[in-house]
Short mmCIF file of C-alpha atoms in Angstrom, two decimals:
data_model
loop_
_atom_site.label_atom_id
_atom_site.label_comp_id
_atom_site.label_asym_id
_atom_site.label_seq_id
_atom_site.Cartn_x
_atom_site.Cartn_y
_atom_site.Cartn_z
CA MET X 10 19.21 -2.89 12.37
CA ARG X 11 22.68 -4.75 12.21
CA LEU X 12 25.87 -3.19 11.97
CA ASN X 13 26.23 -4.69 8.29
CA SER X 14 22.72 -4.47 7.09
CA LEU X 15 21.72 -2.60 4.20
CA ALA X 16 18.83 -0.80 6.13
CA LEU X 17 21.70 0.49 8.23
CA ARG X 18 23.58 1.88 5.32
CA LEU X 19 20.47 3.25 3.80
CA PHE X 20 19.35 4.85 7.01
CA ALA X 21 22.67 6.45 7.89
CA THR X 22 23.43 8.02 4.62
CA SER X 23 19.73 9.50 4.49
CA ALA X 24 20.12 10.60 8.25
CA ALA X 25 23.77 11.82 7.67
CA TRP X 26 22.23 14.30 4.66
CA THR X 27 19.76 15.11 7.17
CA LEU X 28 21.67 16.07 9.84
CA LEU X 29 24.07 18.08 7.44
CA ALA X 30 21.34 19.79 5.19
CA LEU X 31 18.76 20.83 7.74
CA PRO X 32 21.57 22.92 9.68
CA LEU X 33 23.18 24.54 6.31
CA ALA X 34 19.37 25.12 5.45
CA GLY X 35 18.24 26.94 8.58
CA TYR X 36 21.82 29.02 8.61
CA ILE X 37 21.24 30.22 5.16
CA ILE X 38 17.41 31.12 6.26
CA TYR X 39 18.52 32.93 9.12
CA ALA X 40 21.32 34.56 7.50
CA LEU X 41 18.76 36.05 5.00
CA TYR X 42 16.09 37.01 7.57
CA ARG X 43 18.87 38.65 9.72
CA GLU X 44 20.00 40.62 6.68
CA ASP X 45 16.16 41.72 5.80
CA VAL X 46 15.31 42.59 9.31
CA GLN X 47 18.84 44.86 9.49
CA LEU X 48 17.80 46.36 6.36
CA SER X 49 14.21 47.04 7.68
CA PHE X 50 15.82 48.38 10.99
CA ASP X 51 18.05 50.46 8.83
CA ALA X 52 15.18 51.60 6.35
CA GLN X 53 13.22 53.14 9.40
CA LEU X 54 16.21 54.98 10.66
CA LYS X 55 16.84 56.60 7.68
CA LYS X 56 13.05 57.67 7.40
CA LEU X 57 13.49 58.96 10.59
CA LEU X 58 16.64 61.03 9.80
CA THR X 59 15.20 62.55 6.49
CA GLN X 60 12.19 63.63 8.18
CA ILE X 61 13.76 65.52 11.31
CA THR X 62 16.36 66.77 8.73
CA ILE X 63 13.63 68.23 6.97
CA ASP X 64 11.46 69.72 9.86
CA SER X 65 14.71 71.17 11.79
CA MET X 66 16.96 72.33 9.02
CA SER X 67 14.27 73.89 6.52
CA THR X 68 14.23 77.35 8.11
CA MET X 69 15.68 80.63 6.98
CA GLY X 70 17.30 81.53 10.26
CA ASP X 71 21.12 80.49 11.30
CA GLU X 72 20.09 77.93 13.95
CA PRO X 73 17.60 74.83 13.53
CA VAL X 74 14.38 74.24 15.03
CA ILE X 75 12.77 71.60 17.32
CA PRO X 76 11.45 69.24 14.89
CA PRO X 77 7.87 67.65 16.38
CA ASN X 78 8.00 64.16 17.73
CA LEU X 79 5.17 62.80 15.55
CA TYR X 80 7.53 60.11 14.00
CA GLU X 81 8.15 57.75 16.88
CA PRO X 82 5.98 57.88 19.97
CA LEU X 83 9.03 56.35 21.71
CA PHE X 84 10.99 59.81 21.43
CA GLU X 85 8.89 61.13 24.03
CA VAL X 86 9.95 58.04 26.53
CA THR X 87 13.21 58.33 28.70
CA GLN X 88 15.86 56.36 28.04
CA SER X 89 13.49 54.09 25.44
CA GLY X 90 16.49 53.62 23.19
CA TRP X 91 14.97 55.72 20.37
CA TYR X 92 17.02 59.17 20.19
CA TRP X 93 17.33 62.05 18.09
CA GLN X 94 20.26 64.83 18.74
CA ILE X 95 21.20 67.93 16.84
CA ARG X 96 24.24 69.84 17.57
CA PRO X 97 27.38 71.73 16.05
CA ILE X 98 30.31 70.20 14.52
CA ASP X 99 33.83 71.00 15.04
CA GLY X 100 33.00 73.09 18.03
CA ALA X 101 31.22 75.89 16.15
CA PRO X 102 28.77 77.80 18.41
CA GLY X 103 25.17 77.17 18.31
CA ARG X 104 22.46 75.41 20.50
CA THR X 105 22.48 71.52 20.96
CA LEU X 106 18.71 70.18 20.63
CA VAL X 107 17.80 66.39 21.48
CA SER X 108 14.66 64.22 22.15
CA PRO X 109 13.06 63.76 25.47
CA SER X 110 14.22 60.55 25.27
CA LEU X 111 17.43 61.61 25.79
CA ALA X 112 17.64 63.93 28.72
CA ASN X 113 20.69 64.84 29.95
CA ALA X 114 22.78 62.32 27.75
CA VAL X 115 24.74 62.92 24.79
CA LEU X 116 25.31 60.43 21.66
CA PRO X 117 28.77 60.00 20.46
CA SER X 118 29.28 61.53 16.61
CA PRO X 119 30.26 59.48 13.71
CA TYR X 120 31.58 62.44 12.14
CA ASP X 121 34.02 63.29 15.26
CA ARG X 122 34.85 59.47 15.12
CA LYS X 123 36.25 59.82 11.52
CA PHE X 124 33.29 57.12 10.27
CA PRO X 125 33.25 57.17 6.58
CA THR X 126 29.85 57.77 4.66
CA ASP X 127 28.08 55.78 2.71
CA ASP X 128 26.89 56.43 -0.98
CA THR X 129 24.08 58.65 0.51
CA GLY X 130 26.55 60.72 2.87
CA THR X 131 25.42 59.34 6.01
CA ARG X 132 27.58 57.33 8.67
CA TRP X 133 26.73 54.47 10.50
CA MET X 134 27.95 53.35 13.93
CA ASN X 135 26.95 50.83 16.64
CA VAL X 136 27.67 51.75 20.23
CA PRO X 137 26.56 51.67 23.81
CA GLY X 138 23.74 53.76 24.70
CA PRO X 139 22.95 56.04 27.32
CA THR X 140 21.33 52.48 29.53
CA GLY X 141 24.34 50.42 28.16
CA SER X 142 22.64 48.80 25.48
CA THR X 143 23.59 48.94 22.14
CA ILE X 144 22.05 51.12 19.73
CA ARG X 145 22.61 52.10 16.45
CA ILE X 146 23.47 55.62 15.13
CA LEU X 147 22.79 57.31 11.58
CA GLU X 148 23.99 60.74 11.57
CA PHE X 149 24.05 63.61 8.70
CA ILE X 150 25.57 66.44 8.18
CA ASP X 151 23.31 69.66 7.28
CA SER X 152 23.10 73.40 7.44
CA PRO X 153 19.85 75.46 8.39
CA GLY X 154 18.13 76.06 4.95
CA HIS X 155 20.63 73.85 3.59
CA ASP X 156 23.07 76.45 3.10
CA PRO X 157 26.90 75.50 3.10
CA ASP X 158 27.80 78.83 4.37
CA LYS X 159 25.77 78.38 7.84
CA THR X 160 27.09 76.23 10.49
CA LYS X 161 26.80 72.97 9.71
CA TYR X 162 25.31 70.46 12.24
CA SER X 163 25.45 66.88 13.13
CA ILE X 164 21.51 65.19 12.98
CA ILE X 165 21.80 62.05 14.47
CA VAL X 166 18.83 59.48 14.68
CA ALA X 167 19.61 56.66 17.00
CA GLY X 168 17.44 52.95 17.79
CA PRO X 169 17.84 50.25 20.30
CA MET X 170 19.72 47.19 18.97
CA ASP X 171 18.05 45.20 21.40
CA TRP X 172 14.85 45.17 19.61
CA PHE X 173 16.61 44.18 16.20
CA GLU X 174 18.10 41.13 18.49
CA ALA X 175 15.16 40.03 20.26
CA THR X 176 12.81 39.83 16.87
CA VAL X 177 15.99 37.92 15.22
CA ALA X 178 16.27 35.57 18.25
CA LYS X 179 12.57 35.21 18.27
CA PHE X 180 12.68 34.09 14.63
CA ARG X 181 16.15 31.96 15.57
CA ALA X 182 13.95 30.04 18.14
CA ARG X 183 10.93 29.31 15.80
CA LEU X 184 13.15 27.78 12.98
CA THR X 185 15.00 26.11 14.88
CA SER X 186 11.82 24.41 16.51
CA ALA X 187 10.82 24.08 12.84
CA LEU X 188 13.67 22.46 11.45
CA SER X 189 14.09 19.99 14.06
CA LEU X 190 10.90 18.66 13.83
CA VAL X 191 11.12 18.42 10.32
CA GLY X 192 13.96 16.75 10.89
CA LEU X 193 12.51 14.07 13.05
CA GLY X 194 10.05 13.53 10.53
CA LEU X 195 12.31 13.25 7.90
CA LEU X 196 14.37 10.11 10.01
CA ALA X 197 10.93 8.99 10.86
CA ALA X 198 10.09 8.59 7.21
CA THR X 199 13.37 7.24 6.43
CA VAL X 200 12.97 4.46 8.54
CA PHE X 201 9.64 3.56 7.14
CA GLN X 202 11.11 3.72 3.71
CA VAL X 203 13.84 1.65 4.52
CA ARG X 204 11.84 -0.83 5.81
CA PHE X 205 9.03 -0.44 2.97
CA GLY X 206 12.02 -0.65 0.37
CA LEU X 207 13.81 -3.88 1.33
CA LEU X 208 10.13 -5.60 2.49
CA PRO X 209 10.78 -7.85 -1.01
CA LEU X 210 14.18 -9.10 0.32
CA ARG X 211 12.39 -10.07 3.56
CA ARG X 212 9.86 -12.20 1.12
CA VAL X 213 12.80 -13.15 -0.32
CA GLU X 214 14.33 -14.64 2.64
CA ARG X 215 11.16 -16.31 3.77
CA SER X 216 10.52 -18.13 0.56
CA LEU X 217 14.53 -19.26 0.68
CA ALA X 218 13.57 -20.73 4.13
CA SER X 219 10.43 -22.55 3.03
CA ILE X 220 12.46 -24.17 0.25
CA ARG X 221 15.50 -25.12 2.79
CA SER X 222 12.72 -26.61 5.07
CA GLY X 223 11.00 -28.62 2.44
CA GLN X 224 7.87 -26.64 2.07
CA ALA X 225 8.32 -25.26 -1.31
CA GLU X 226 10.38 -26.12 -4.55
CA ARG X 227 10.99 -22.61 -6.28
CA LEU X 228 11.08 -18.97 -5.37
CA GLU X 229 7.56 -17.63 -6.45
CA GLY X 230 5.63 -14.95 -5.92
CA ASN X 231 5.77 -11.18 -7.53
CA PHE X 232 8.81 -9.00 -6.89
CA PRO X 233 9.95 -5.54 -7.87
CA ALA X 234 11.61 -5.18 -11.25
CA GLU X 235 15.13 -4.90 -9.25
CA ILE X 236 14.60 -8.53 -7.67
CA GLU X 237 12.94 -10.14 -10.58
CA PRO X 238 16.50 -11.05 -11.90
CA LEU X 239 17.58 -12.49 -8.37
CA GLN X 240 14.38 -14.45 -8.56
CA ALA X 241 15.32 -15.97 -12.10
CA GLU X 242 18.81 -16.92 -11.12
CA LEU X 243 17.91 -18.78 -7.95
CA ASN X 244 14.95 -20.61 -9.63
CA ALA X 245 17.40 -21.43 -12.04
CA LEU X 246 20.46 -22.76 -9.38
CA ILE X 247 17.79 -24.59 -7.75
CA GLU X 248 16.67 -26.31 -10.71
CA SER X 249 20.44 -27.07 -11.81
CA ASN X 250 20.97 -28.43 -8.31
CA GLN X 251 18.39 -30.56 -8.59
CA ASP X 252 19.42 -31.72 -12.35
CA ILE X 253 23.32 -32.68 -11.20
CA ILE X 254 21.84 -34.52 -8.26
CA ASP X 255 19.36 -36.47 -10.70
CA ARG X 256 22.31 -37.05 -13.20
CA ALA X 257 24.85 -37.80 -10.03
CA ARG X 258 22.07 -40.77 -8.72
CA THR X 259 21.69 -42.17 -12.45
CA GLN X 260 25.31 -42.14 -12.86
CA VAL X 261 25.89 -44.04 -9.55
CA GLY X 262 23.27 -46.36 -10.56
CA ASN X 263 24.66 -47.19 -13.61
CA LEU X 264 28.03 -47.89 -12.60
CA ALA X 265 26.75 -49.84 -9.71
CA HIS X 266 24.84 -52.01 -12.39
CA ALA X 267 28.04 -52.20 -14.67
CA LEU X 268 30.16 -53.59 -12.28
CA LYS X 269 27.73 -56.18 -10.71
CA THR X 270 27.73 -58.58 -13.27
CA PRO X 271 31.73 -58.57 -14.07
CA LEU X 272 32.29 -59.08 -10.19
CA ALA X 273 30.12 -61.72 -10.31
CA VAL X 274 31.54 -63.52 -12.95
CA ILE X 275 35.12 -63.38 -11.70
CA THR X 276 33.54 -64.62 -8.16
CA ASN X 277 31.76 -67.33 -9.73
CA GLU X 278 34.92 -68.59 -11.47
CA ALA X 279 37.04 -68.38 -8.61
CA HIS X 280 34.93 -70.58 -6.70
CA GLU X 281 34.90 -72.89 -9.28
CA SER X 282 39.02 -73.13 -9.36
CA GLU X 283 40.33 -75.11 -6.94
CA GLY X 284 43.48 -74.04 -5.08
CA ALA X 285 44.85 -71.17 -3.58
CA PHE X 286 44.86 -69.32 -6.22
CA GLY X 287 40.54 -69.31 -6.46
CA GLU X 288 40.58 -68.50 -3.11
CA LYS X 289 42.57 -65.35 -3.20
CA VAL X 290 40.85 -63.97 -6.38
CA ALA X 291 37.41 -64.43 -4.51
CA GLU X 292 38.87 -63.10 -1.65
CA GLN X 293 40.07 -60.23 -3.59
CA ALA X 294 36.64 -59.95 -5.28
CA ASN X 295 34.62 -59.71 -2.58
CA LEU X 296 37.01 -56.87 -1.10
CA MET X 297 36.21 -54.82 -4.73
CA ARG X 298 32.76 -55.54 -3.89
CA ASP X 299 32.56 -54.44 -0.58
CA GLN X 300 34.98 -51.22 -1.73
CA ILE X 301 32.92 -50.30 -4.55
CA SER X 302 29.44 -50.70 -2.39
CA HIS X 303 31.12 -48.61 0.10
CA TYR X 304 32.10 -45.48 -2.09
CA LEU X 305 28.80 -46.13 -4.26
CA ASP X 306 26.80 -45.43 -0.93
CA ARG X 307 28.97 -42.37 -0.15
CA ALA X 308 28.18 -40.86 -3.24
CA ARG X 309 24.62 -41.51 -2.83
CA ILE X 310 24.81 -39.84 0.45
CA ALA X 311 26.68 -36.94 -0.80
CA ALA X 312 24.13 -36.08 -3.68
CA ARG X 313 21.11 -36.57 -1.18
CA SER X 314 22.90 -34.27 1.15
CA ASN X 315 23.15 -31.71 -1.10
CA THR X 316 19.52 -31.58 -2.33
CA ILE X 317 18.01 -28.47 -1.26
CA GLY X 318 14.59 -28.40 0.91
CA ARG X 319 14.82 -32.12 2.53
CA VAL X 320 13.51 -32.13 6.25
CA THR X 321 12.99 -34.98 8.28
CA PRO X 322 11.13 -34.77 11.60
CA VAL X 323 13.53 -36.52 14.49
CA GLU X 324 10.88 -38.10 16.92
CA PRO X 325 8.81 -40.00 13.97
CA THR X 326 12.08 -41.13 12.50
CA ALA X 327 13.38 -42.27 15.89
CA GLU X 328 10.26 -44.06 17.63
CA PRO X 329 10.19 -46.81 15.36
CA LEU X 330 13.81 -47.54 15.28
CA VAL X 331 13.73 -47.49 19.67
CA ARG X 332 10.37 -49.54 19.57
CA ALA X 333 12.35 -52.31 16.66
CA LEU X 334 15.83 -52.57 18.22
CA GLU X 335 13.61 -52.85 22.18
CA ARG X 336 12.40 -56.29 20.37
CA ILE X 337 15.36 -57.37 18.54
CA HIS X 338 17.69 -57.36 22.18
CA GLN X 339 14.49 -58.51 24.38
CA ASP X 340 16.72 -61.15 25.44
CA LYS X 341 19.32 -58.98 27.01
CA GLY X 342 16.66 -56.66 28.42
CA ILE X 343 17.85 -53.85 26.88
CA ALA X 344 15.45 -50.72 27.45
CA ILE X 345 16.10 -47.59 25.31
CA ASP X 346 14.92 -43.94 27.14
CA PHE X 347 14.84 -41.50 24.50
CA ALA X 348 13.66 -37.78 25.17
CA VAL X 349 13.52 -35.81 21.41
CA GLN X 350 12.61 -32.25 21.71
CA PRO X 351 9.36 -31.26 20.24
CA GLY X 352 9.47 -29.95 16.43
CA ALA X 353 13.53 -31.09 16.17
CA LYS X 354 13.89 -31.48 12.70
CA PHE X 355 16.95 -32.89 10.60
CA GLN X 356 17.87 -30.86 7.02
CA GLY X 357 18.39 -34.42 4.95
CA GLU X 358 17.13 -37.09 3.84
CA LYS X 359 14.66 -39.46 6.36
CA GLN X 360 16.66 -42.63 5.02
CA ASP X 361 20.01 -41.19 5.85
CA LEU X 362 18.98 -40.06 9.50
CA GLU X 363 17.60 -43.51 10.15
CA GLU X 364 20.79 -45.26 9.18
CA MET X 365 22.80 -42.76 11.59
CA LEU X 366 20.14 -43.33 14.09
CA GLY X 367 19.90 -47.33 13.65
CA ASN X 368 23.82 -47.67 13.95
CA LEU X 369 24.42 -45.59 17.15
CA LEU X 370 21.31 -47.42 18.64
CA ASP X 371 21.92 -50.91 17.38
CA ASN X 372 25.80 -50.36 18.54
CA ALA X 373 24.83 -49.12 21.79
CA CYS X 374 22.06 -51.80 22.47
CA LYS X 375 25.00 -54.41 21.35
CA TRP X 376 27.37 -53.49 23.73
CA GLY X 377 25.13 -51.80 26.31
CA LYS X 378 24.11 -54.26 29.86
CA SER X 379 20.97 -52.93 30.42
CA HIS X 380 19.99 -49.17 29.19
CA VAL X 381 20.29 -47.18 26.13
CA TYR X 382 19.93 -43.25 26.31
CA LEU X 383 18.65 -41.36 23.37
CA VAL X 384 18.46 -37.54 23.49
CA ALA X 385 18.02 -35.04 20.61
CA ALA X 386 17.57 -31.61 20.85
CA VAL X 387 18.15 -28.25 18.53
CA ASP X 388 21.41 -26.28 19.67
CA GLY X 389 22.33 -22.68 18.78
CA ALA X 390 24.16 -21.63 15.87
CA ASP X 391 28.00 -22.70 15.62
CA THR X 392 30.99 -21.73 13.15
CA THR X 393 29.29 -23.97 10.58
CA MET X 394 26.01 -24.21 10.26
CA ARG X 395 23.09 -21.52 11.47
CA ARG X 396 21.42 -24.28 13.72
CA LYS X 397 22.38 -27.77 15.00
CA LEU X 398 20.78 -30.55 15.73
CA ARG X 399 22.28 -32.27 18.46
CA ILE X 400 21.89 -36.39 19.06
CA THR X 401 23.74 -37.99 21.82
CA VAL X 402 23.40 -41.64 22.08
CA GLU X 403 24.88 -43.49 25.20
CA ASP X 404 24.92 -47.00 26.67
CA ASP X 405 25.92 -48.59 30.09
CA GLY X 406 28.60 -50.95 28.47
CA PRO X 407 32.39 -51.31 28.54
CA GLY X 408 32.69 -48.36 26.41
CA LEU X 409 36.19 -47.60 24.54
CA SER X 410 39.63 -46.21 25.52
CA PRO X 411 40.67 -42.90 24.75
CA GLU X 412 43.18 -44.36 22.29
CA GLN X 413 40.14 -46.40 20.60
CA ARG X 414 38.08 -43.50 19.95
CA ALA X 415 40.98 -41.83 18.23
CA LYS X 416 40.88 -44.24 15.38
CA ILE X 417 37.27 -43.56 14.55
CA GLY X 418 37.08 -41.97 11.31
CA LYS X 419 40.72 -43.25 10.07
CA ARG X 420 40.87 -43.64 6.56
CA GLY X 421 40.55 -47.60 5.76
CA LEU X 422 39.92 -48.34 9.50
CA ARG X 423 37.34 -51.12 9.76
CA LEU X 424 35.68 -50.99 13.35
CA ASP X 425 33.74 -54.11 13.21
CA GLU X 426 37.44 -55.67 13.10
CA THR X 427 38.78 -54.15 16.23
CA LYS X 428 38.66 -54.80 20.01
CA PRO X 429 35.65 -55.58 21.36
CA GLY X 430 33.65 -52.55 22.63
CA SER X 431 34.45 -50.43 19.85
CA GLY X 432 31.37 -50.93 18.27
CA LEU X 433 29.86 -51.58 14.72
CA GLY X 434 28.89 -49.14 12.10
CA LEU X 435 30.41 -46.04 13.49
CA SER X 436 32.34 -45.29 10.71
CA ILE X 437 29.16 -45.16 8.48
CA VAL X 438 27.92 -42.73 10.86
CA SER X 439 30.92 -40.42 10.67
CA ASP X 440 30.91 -40.84 6.72
CA LEU X 441 27.27 -40.06 6.74
CA ALA X 442 27.61 -37.04 9.17
CA SER X 443 30.83 -35.26 7.10
CA SER X 444 28.83 -35.55 4.14
CA TYR X 445 26.13 -33.12 5.80
CA ARG X 446 28.94 -31.02 7.22
CA GLY X 447 28.27 -32.68 10.57
CA LYS X 448 30.22 -34.52 12.81
CA LEU X 449 30.30 -37.30 15.14
CA ARG X 450 32.61 -37.38 18.51
CA LEU X 451 32.89 -40.37 20.91
CA ASP X 452 33.72 -39.69 24.68
CA ALA X 453 33.05 -41.51 27.96
CA SER X 454 29.71 -41.86 29.32
CA ASN X 455 28.37 -41.02 32.72
CA HIS X 456 26.38 -44.58 32.55
CA GLY X 457 29.67 -46.28 32.18
CA GLY X 458 29.39 -47.10 28.52
CA LEU X 459 30.05 -45.12 25.45
CA LYS X 460 28.61 -41.77 24.43
CA ALA X 461 28.18 -40.96 20.85
CA ILE X 462 27.59 -37.15 19.96
CA LEU X 463 26.52 -36.60 16.54
CA ASP X 464 25.97 -33.05 15.63
CA LEU X 465 23.77 -32.32 12.40
CA PRO X 466 22.45 -29.48 10.24
CA ALA X 467 18.91 -28.66 11.97
CA ALA X 468 15.64 -27.66 9.70
#
């Protein structure tokens, strides 16, 4: 997932919600469970306190009796954490009764420490027990025979908080493990959901690539309802683009035919007219014809270069040109060495690639001494196009000086009228390359002549 992708945004928002919601839910569940266990533990202490109070204080004497340890077997185990204690309050005379588990230890009284009573008249307190572990104490004040005139006794029942904390900690560990597994499962499900949900966009991407490469003319296929409007708009855009190009070609052709006859008439009249005036008119008419042809060609090129889906393989296009030019220049013994990367394709019209290659190779053959070198390969992405087709043509001729190379492409410059060695047709190549958002650069060749570097969009 890339940083600016929809997939990452969807996954990040879902993951953030999962990482926020699950811990919050876990905390709430843990708090509710802890409260429930606390209530259960307190209810057990209340039950034991009630039973001990009834058994020890339901007597007609002035002192409590020893209750039987039938309620909790751990009352019989020394320092088990479960204790009971009965002793008079406020320093009144009377005997103190304790469970066997308490032995010689004494439990502190919440009454002595001024703890308030709850709505049932009992007092609660958590303190360290005889072994140092925290115990929870529940205390009730009563008199033998429940007679308020008799000596009041503190009846205490205590239970270990270690049991409570161990129970809660065990549940917390299990809850953490369960929620962690749920969180991982949700994250995995989110990844699947994002990828599955965005699959139609991948199909759109592949379909557009097929259109761009010339394998298809429309965005076809069944897409989800949310993407159907996009499909319709893209197909409408492609059709509109083709319509505009067709109209442009028609208008260019109409203009060419409309100007052809008047220019021919002017030229013929000028040739029939004697004197300097006729020669000047004929000269300017020919110049007008050349300029009109040049700009009509540029309009034709621009229309073709904006056509979607035109793809031209480089090797089948270059090979016939190489063989033809070798035959044309066989009197000079020119040999053309060419190496084309297998599968290299130009994103554009075949006749435009032929024209660019033909001009570069013909120029190199004219000024080369014995060898011309052609290399074509697909390069990585640059700032203007995703993939780049780089075509290099070199010769071993006289080449161009840096000043001459700097003049290439200047508006209005006719390179066939410059100094020898400047080459022919390079302005045409530069115009064609620019129409495809490419560029032509000239440099010195390692073989001694001119090196032309042509960058074009690759399919």
